[in-house]
GROMACS .gro file of C-alpha atoms in nm:
model
  118
    1UNK     CA    1   2.060   0.287  -1.398
    2UNK     CA    2   1.826   0.404  -1.121
    3UNK     CA    3   1.681   0.141  -0.892
    4UNK     CA    4   1.301   0.132  -0.883
    5UNK     CA    5   1.178   0.031  -0.536
    6UNK     CA    6   0.823  -0.003  -0.674
    7UNK     CA    7   0.920  -0.255  -0.945
    8UNK     CA    8   0.847  -0.566  -0.736
    9UNK     CA    9   0.520  -0.418  -0.610
   10UNK     CA   10   0.411  -0.343  -0.966
   11UNK     CA   11   0.516  -0.689  -1.089
   12UNK     CA   12   0.319  -0.870  -0.819
   13UNK     CA   13   0.020  -0.636  -0.820
   14UNK     CA   14  -0.038  -0.645  -1.194
   15UNK     CA   15  -0.085  -1.024  -1.177
   16UNK     CA   16  -0.420  -0.966  -1.005
   17UNK     CA   17  -0.736  -0.898  -1.206
   18UNK     CA   18  -0.877  -0.544  -1.201
   19UNK     CA   19  -0.543  -0.391  -1.099
   20UNK     CA   20  -0.383  -0.108  -1.293
   21UNK     CA   21  -0.057   0.082  -1.263
   22UNK     CA   22  -0.074   0.459  -1.276
   23UNK     CA   23   0.089   0.765  -1.124
   24UNK     CA   24  -0.039   1.025  -0.881
   25UNK     CA   25  -0.047   1.397  -0.958
   26UNK     CA   26   0.306   1.424  -0.816
   27UNK     CA   27   0.439   1.148  -1.044
   28UNK     CA   28   0.472   0.883  -0.773
   29UNK     CA   29   0.372   0.528  -0.873
   30UNK     CA   30   0.050   0.368  -0.749
   31UNK     CA   31  -0.157   0.059  -0.805
   32UNK     CA   32  -0.534   0.089  -0.820
   33UNK     CA   33  -0.794  -0.184  -0.801
   34UNK     CA   34  -1.132  -0.108  -0.948
   35UNK     CA   35  -1.026   0.257  -0.970
   36UNK     CA   36  -0.947   0.288  -0.596
   37UNK     CA   37  -0.605   0.327  -0.435
   38UNK     CA   38  -0.444  -0.006  -0.351
   39UNK     CA   39  -0.073   0.065  -0.290
   40UNK     CA   40   0.187   0.329  -0.361
   41UNK     CA   41   0.519   0.475  -0.259
   42UNK     CA   42   0.488   0.691   0.054
   43UNK     CA   43   0.540   1.055  -0.035
   44UNK     CA   44   0.486   1.233   0.295
   45UNK     CA   45   0.810   1.354   0.453
   46UNK     CA   46   0.728   1.157   0.770
   47UNK     CA   47   0.787   0.826   0.588
   48UNK     CA   48   1.125   0.666   0.535
   49UNK     CA   49   1.271   0.623   0.186
   50UNK     CA   50   1.158   0.313  -0.007
   51UNK     CA   51   0.837   0.282   0.192
   52UNK     CA   52   0.519   0.134   0.052
   53UNK     CA   53   0.177   0.255   0.163
   54UNK     CA   54  -0.080  -0.023   0.144
   55UNK     CA   55  -0.441  -0.056   0.257
   56UNK     CA   56  -0.476  -0.251   0.578
   57UNK     CA   57  -0.738  -0.287   0.849
   58UNK     CA   58  -0.653  -0.103   1.170
   59UNK     CA   59  -0.656  -0.417   1.388
   60UNK     CA   60  -0.436  -0.610   1.145
   61UNK     CA   61  -0.202  -0.311   1.120
   62UNK     CA   62  -0.148  -0.303   1.496
   63UNK     CA   63  -0.062  -0.673   1.500
   64UNK     CA   64   0.176  -0.639   1.205
   65UNK     CA   65   0.362  -0.348   1.364
   66UNK     CA   66   0.383  -0.535   1.695
   67UNK     CA   67   0.503  -0.859   1.531
   68UNK     CA   68   0.750  -0.710   1.283
   69UNK     CA   69   0.839  -0.347   1.364
   70UNK     CA   70   1.148  -0.376   1.142
   71UNK     CA   71   0.916  -0.418   0.842
   72UNK     CA   72   0.590  -0.238   0.929
   73UNK     CA   73   0.541   0.102   1.087
   74UNK     CA   74   0.317   0.406   1.097
   75UNK     CA   75   0.362   0.782   1.124
   76UNK     CA   76   0.114   1.034   1.260
   77UNK     CA   77   0.035   1.151   0.907
   78UNK     CA   78  -0.085   0.806   0.797
   79UNK     CA   79  -0.238   0.692   1.130
   80UNK     CA   80  -0.586   0.827   1.055
   81UNK     CA   81  -0.623   0.607   0.745
   82UNK     CA   82  -0.667   0.228   0.712
   83UNK     CA   83  -0.309   0.193   0.586
   84UNK     CA   84   0.022   0.051   0.696
   85UNK     CA   85   0.371   0.159   0.595
   86UNK     CA   86   0.602  -0.115   0.470
   87UNK     CA   87   0.980  -0.094   0.445
   88UNK     CA   88   1.028  -0.246   0.101
   89UNK     CA   89   1.385  -0.367   0.162
   90UNK     CA   90   1.263  -0.561   0.468
   91UNK     CA   91   0.948  -0.728   0.333
   92UNK     CA   92   0.951  -1.074   0.177
   93UNK     CA   93   0.790  -1.139  -0.159
   94UNK     CA   94   0.535  -1.373   0.003
   95UNK     CA   95   0.441  -1.111   0.263
   96UNK     CA   96   0.416  -0.847  -0.009
   97UNK     CA   97   0.184  -1.072  -0.213
   98UNK     CA   98  -0.037  -1.122   0.094
   99UNK     CA   99  -0.043  -0.747   0.166
  100UNK     CA  100  -0.143  -0.670  -0.191
  101UNK     CA  101  -0.413  -0.937  -0.186
  102UNK     CA  102  -0.570  -0.780   0.123
  103UNK     CA  103  -0.529  -0.428  -0.009
  104UNK     CA  104  -0.686  -0.521  -0.342
  105UNK     CA  105  -0.990  -0.662  -0.164
  106UNK     CA  106  -1.029  -0.344   0.040
  107UNK     CA  107  -0.989  -0.122  -0.267
  108UNK     CA  108  -1.245  -0.320  -0.465
  109UNK     CA  109  -1.491  -0.308  -0.174
  110UNK     CA  110  -1.449   0.070  -0.153
  111UNK     CA  111  -1.508   0.107  -0.524
  112UNK     CA  112  -1.831  -0.093  -0.506
  113UNK     CA  113  -2.003   0.122  -0.245
  114UNK     CA  114  -2.332   0.256  -0.378
  115UNK     CA  115  -2.363   0.628  -0.421
  116UNK     CA  116  -2.545   0.802  -0.136
  117UNK     CA  117  -2.841   1.008  -0.247
  118UNK     CA  118  -2.997   1.283  -0.037
   0.00000   0.00000   0.00000
């Protein structure tokens, strides 16, 4: 049986309202909140195996990487986005729940932005 590194992410994330599980065009698993990206498995070759990509404010991301570099990191590819990379084997369930809570809030806020008209 193949191990699914996203299983715990999916189990925690789907407990929140307005969160759905889906897959990207390449078949990789993602969670969306209000239709916007919330979390998914990192697919860029710059990321390590079993890495989660999750929405995160840039200031919070810097603190997380500084405080726990064994768990959180960033590559040049992902640096331009409000995201942090999370080594799934190293993150606790409580920390994962907190990350997903924050990410869900950011995704819902993005989804609620009014359309810009010319």
